[in-house]
Amino acid sequence: MMNRLRLAIDRFALYLPAVLMAIFALGSWWLVRSLPTFFNEAASKPVRQEPDYYLKSFSVKSFDSNGQLTRELSGDQAQHFPDTDTLDIRNVKLRGQNQDGQRVNALADRALAKGDGSLLTLLGNVQVTQSPNGSKGLQTPTVMRSQEIKAYLKEERLVSDLPVEIRRGTNVFTAQAMQMNSKTGVYELSGKVRGVLHAN
């Protein structure tokens, strides 16, 4: 009886390392599968696609280092979408002024503003009016109309991939697309470009 018990213990001791190794292997496998879930549970939560805040009858102003007003953006209402960090604005008005003192006013039914302030996309009945730049010999305001104009605010560029109309006094230009650099005053029109010029 004692011999049988000792023989059983010896056999058990013989297989014990293999059993323990199997348990450790299963434990390691479970740990590897579970830990990323534990650590990434908070990080893997999807960003909300619903608005996280709303604004009504608002105005946002930007100033330069000398305290001069450089830009004012206002609208009837707006909502912020955190997943794209975009502010969706209704009945938007934009007033701005560049370093040369040239003023720009813009109106649109809607605008999408990036959170970093780099891009403002004006949508629906867009009208952008630039004050005349006396230093470049211009005495008449320039008015641009389109259904979409993208304003790259930091670069002072206006871009439209939709048909656009540009008026300066009685002179009228139309094109399928436009790129305009406010710093240089250069317009690049493409597509079907037409112009009507009147002699002064």
PDB file of C-alpha atoms in Angstrom, residues 69-171:
ATOM      1  CA  LEU A  69      -8.533  93.798 -34.373  1.00  0.00           C
ATOM      2  CA  THR A  70      -7.553  91.509 -37.257  1.00  0.00           C
ATOM      3  CA  ARG A  71     -10.623  89.299 -37.608  1.00  0.00           C
ATOM      4  CA  GLU A  72     -14.199  89.024 -36.363  1.00  0.00           C
ATOM      5  CA  LEU A  73     -16.369  85.978 -37.036  1.00  0.00           C
ATOM      6  CA  SER A  74     -20.046  86.032 -36.086  1.00  0.00           C
ATOM      7  CA  GLY A  75     -23.123  83.948 -36.770  1.00  0.00           C
ATOM      8  CA  ASP A  76     -26.706  83.254 -35.754  1.00  0.00           C
ATOM      9  CA  GLN A  77     -25.867  79.821 -34.382  1.00  0.00           C
ATOM     10  CA  ALA A  78     -23.081  77.251 -34.390  1.00  0.00           C
ATOM     11  CA  GLN A  79     -22.337  73.741 -33.205  1.00  0.00           C
ATOM     12  CA  HIS A  80     -18.977  72.091 -32.616  1.00  0.00           C
ATOM     13  CA  PHE A  81     -18.214  68.534 -33.763  1.00  0.00           C
ATOM     14  CA  PRO A  82     -15.338  67.041 -31.701  1.00  0.00           C
ATOM     15  CA  ASP A  83     -14.573  64.162 -34.096  1.00  0.00           C
ATOM     16  CA  THR A  84     -13.422  66.599 -36.804  1.00  0.00           C
ATOM     17  CA  ASP A  85     -12.811  69.630 -34.529  1.00  0.00           C
ATOM     18  CA  THR A  86     -15.087  71.660 -36.809  1.00  0.00           C
ATOM     19  CA  LEU A  87     -17.450  74.512 -35.986  1.00  0.00           C
ATOM     20  CA  ASP A  88     -20.591  74.508 -38.190  1.00  0.00           C
ATOM     21  CA  ILE A  89     -21.918  78.091 -38.365  1.00  0.00           C
ATOM     22  CA  ARG A  90     -25.205  79.394 -39.818  1.00  0.00           C
ATOM     23  CA  ASN A  91     -25.671  82.862 -41.366  1.00  0.00           C
ATOM     24  CA  VAL A  92     -22.018  83.694 -41.003  1.00  0.00           C
ATOM     25  CA  LYS A  93     -20.333  87.093 -41.250  1.00  0.00           C
ATOM     26  CA  LEU A  94     -16.579  87.572 -41.379  1.00  0.00           C
ATOM     27  CA  ARG A  95     -14.683  90.855 -41.123  1.00  0.00           C
ATOM     28  CA  GLY A  96     -10.933  90.892 -41.475  1.00  0.00           C
ATOM     29  CA  GLN A  97      -7.976  93.129 -42.131  1.00  0.00           C
ATOM     30  CA  ASN A  98      -4.535  92.165 -43.412  1.00  0.00           C
ATOM     31  CA  GLN A  99      -1.180  93.709 -42.487  1.00  0.00           C
ATOM     32  CA  ASP A 100      -1.514  96.335 -45.226  1.00  0.00           C
ATOM     33  CA  GLY A 101      -4.803  97.520 -43.756  1.00  0.00           C
ATOM     34  CA  GLN A 102      -6.914  96.091 -46.587  1.00  0.00           C
ATOM     35  CA  ARG A 103     -10.329  95.071 -45.278  1.00  0.00           C
ATOM     36  CA  VAL A 104     -12.335  91.978 -46.260  1.00  0.00           C
ATOM     37  CA  ASN A 105     -15.992  91.305 -45.504  1.00  0.00           C
ATOM     38  CA  ALA A 106     -17.625  87.946 -46.191  1.00  0.00           C
ATOM     39  CA  LEU A 107     -21.211  86.693 -45.959  1.00  0.00           C
ATOM     40  CA  ALA A 108     -22.535  83.166 -46.403  1.00  0.00           C
ATOM     41  CA  ASP A 109     -25.480  80.971 -45.457  1.00  0.00           C
ATOM     42  CA  ARG A 110     -23.137  78.552 -43.711  1.00  0.00           C
ATOM     43  CA  ALA A 111     -19.483  78.081 -42.817  1.00  0.00           C
ATOM     44  CA  LEU A 112     -17.275  75.248 -41.566  1.00  0.00           C
ATOM     45  CA  ALA A 113     -14.368  76.482 -39.441  1.00  0.00           C
ATOM     46  CA  LYS A 114     -11.416  74.272 -38.486  1.00  0.00           C
ATOM     47  CA  GLY A 115     -10.512  74.321 -34.811  1.00  0.00           C
ATOM     48  CA  ASP A 116      -6.935  75.468 -35.458  1.00  0.00           C
ATOM     49  CA  GLY A 117      -8.167  78.554 -37.325  1.00  0.00           C
ATOM     50  CA  SER A 118      -6.417  77.585 -40.561  1.00  0.00           C
ATOM     51  CA  LEU A 119      -9.435  77.060 -42.836  1.00  0.00           C
ATOM     52  CA  LEU A 120     -12.888  78.595 -43.127  1.00  0.00           C
ATOM     53  CA  THR A 121     -15.140  77.072 -45.806  1.00  0.00           C
ATOM     54  CA  LEU A 122     -17.967  79.433 -46.791  1.00  0.00           C
ATOM     55  CA  LEU A 123     -21.016  77.710 -48.263  1.00  0.00           C
ATOM     56  CA  GLY A 124     -24.210  78.962 -49.925  1.00  0.00           C
ATOM     57  CA  ASN A 125     -24.669  82.447 -51.434  1.00  0.00           C
ATOM     58  CA  VAL A 126     -21.102  83.391 -50.614  1.00  0.00           C
ATOM     59  CA  GLN A 127     -20.084  87.010 -51.107  1.00  0.00           C
ATOM     60  CA  VAL A 128     -16.594  88.265 -50.335  1.00  0.00           C
ATOM     61  CA  THR A 129     -15.889  91.996 -50.635  1.00  0.00           C
ATOM     62  CA  GLN A 130     -12.340  93.366 -50.606  1.00  0.00           C
ATOM     63  CA  SER A 131     -11.793  97.047 -49.979  1.00  0.00           C
ATOM     64  CA  PRO A 132      -9.721  98.877 -52.622  1.00  0.00           C
ATOM     65  CA  ASN A 133      -5.977  98.813 -52.116  1.00  0.00           C
ATOM     66  CA  GLY A 134      -4.710 102.326 -52.847  1.00  0.00           C
ATOM     67  CA  SER A 135      -1.074 101.204 -52.707  1.00  0.00           C
ATOM     68  CA  LYS A 136      -1.693  99.001 -55.772  1.00  0.00           C
ATOM     69  CA  GLY A 137      -3.652 101.672 -57.645  1.00  0.00           C
ATOM     70  CA  LEU A 138      -7.066 100.121 -56.993  1.00  0.00           C
ATOM     71  CA  GLN A 139      -9.895 102.493 -56.103  1.00  0.00           C
ATOM     72  CA  THR A 140     -12.904 100.172 -56.491  1.00  0.00           C
ATOM     73  CA  PRO A 141     -13.911  97.292 -54.188  1.00  0.00           C
ATOM     74  CA  THR A 142     -13.650  93.746 -55.531  1.00  0.00           C
ATOM     75  CA  VAL A 143     -16.686  91.505 -54.993  1.00  0.00           C
ATOM     76  CA  MET A 144     -16.498  87.704 -55.381  1.00  0.00           C
ATOM     77  CA  ARG A 145     -19.598  85.496 -55.473  1.00  0.00           C
ATOM     78  CA  SER A 146     -19.824  81.711 -55.481  1.00  0.00           C
ATOM     79  CA  GLN A 147     -21.591  78.836 -53.758  1.00  0.00           C
ATOM     80  CA  GLU A 148     -18.343  77.823 -52.030  1.00  0.00           C
ATOM     81  CA  ILE A 149     -15.145  79.684 -51.206  1.00  0.00           C
ATOM     82  CA  LYS A 150     -12.412  78.324 -48.949  1.00  0.00           C
ATOM     83  CA  ALA A 151     -10.482  80.924 -46.970  1.00  0.00           C
ATOM     84  CA  TYR A 152      -7.020  79.808 -45.823  1.00  0.00           C
ATOM     85  CA  LEU A 153      -6.778  82.483 -43.153  1.00  0.00           C
ATOM     86  CA  LYS A 154      -3.139  82.173 -42.121  1.00  0.00           C
ATOM     87  CA  GLU A 155      -1.964  82.115 -45.742  1.00  0.00           C
ATOM     88  CA  GLU A 156      -4.451  84.825 -46.803  1.00  0.00           C
ATOM     89  CA  ARG A 157      -5.640  82.765 -49.779  1.00  0.00           C
ATOM     90  CA  LEU A 158      -9.130  82.269 -51.229  1.00  0.00           C
ATOM     91  CA  VAL A 159      -9.901  79.138 -53.252  1.00  0.00           C
ATOM     92  CA  SER A 160     -13.065  78.061 -55.043  1.00  0.00           C
ATOM     93  CA  ASP A 161     -13.603  74.859 -57.011  1.00  0.00           C
ATOM     94  CA  LEU A 162     -17.116  75.975 -58.026  1.00  0.00           C
ATOM     95  CA  PRO A 163     -18.147  78.638 -60.543  1.00  0.00           C
ATOM     96  CA  VAL A 164     -17.204  82.110 -59.345  1.00  0.00           C
ATOM     97  CA  GLU A 165     -18.011  85.669 -60.390  1.00  0.00           C
ATOM     98  CA  ILE A 166     -15.602  88.535 -59.724  1.00  0.00           C
ATOM     99  CA  ARG A 167     -16.685  92.175 -60.080  1.00  0.00           C
ATOM    100  CA  ARG A 168     -14.592  95.297 -59.826  1.00  0.00           C
ATOM    101  CA  GLY A 169     -16.718  98.276 -60.746  1.00  0.00           C
ATOM    102  CA  THR A 170     -18.245  97.550 -64.164  1.00  0.00           C
ATOM    103  CA  ASN A 171     -15.650  94.880 -65.011  1.00  0.00           C
TER     104      ASN A 171
END
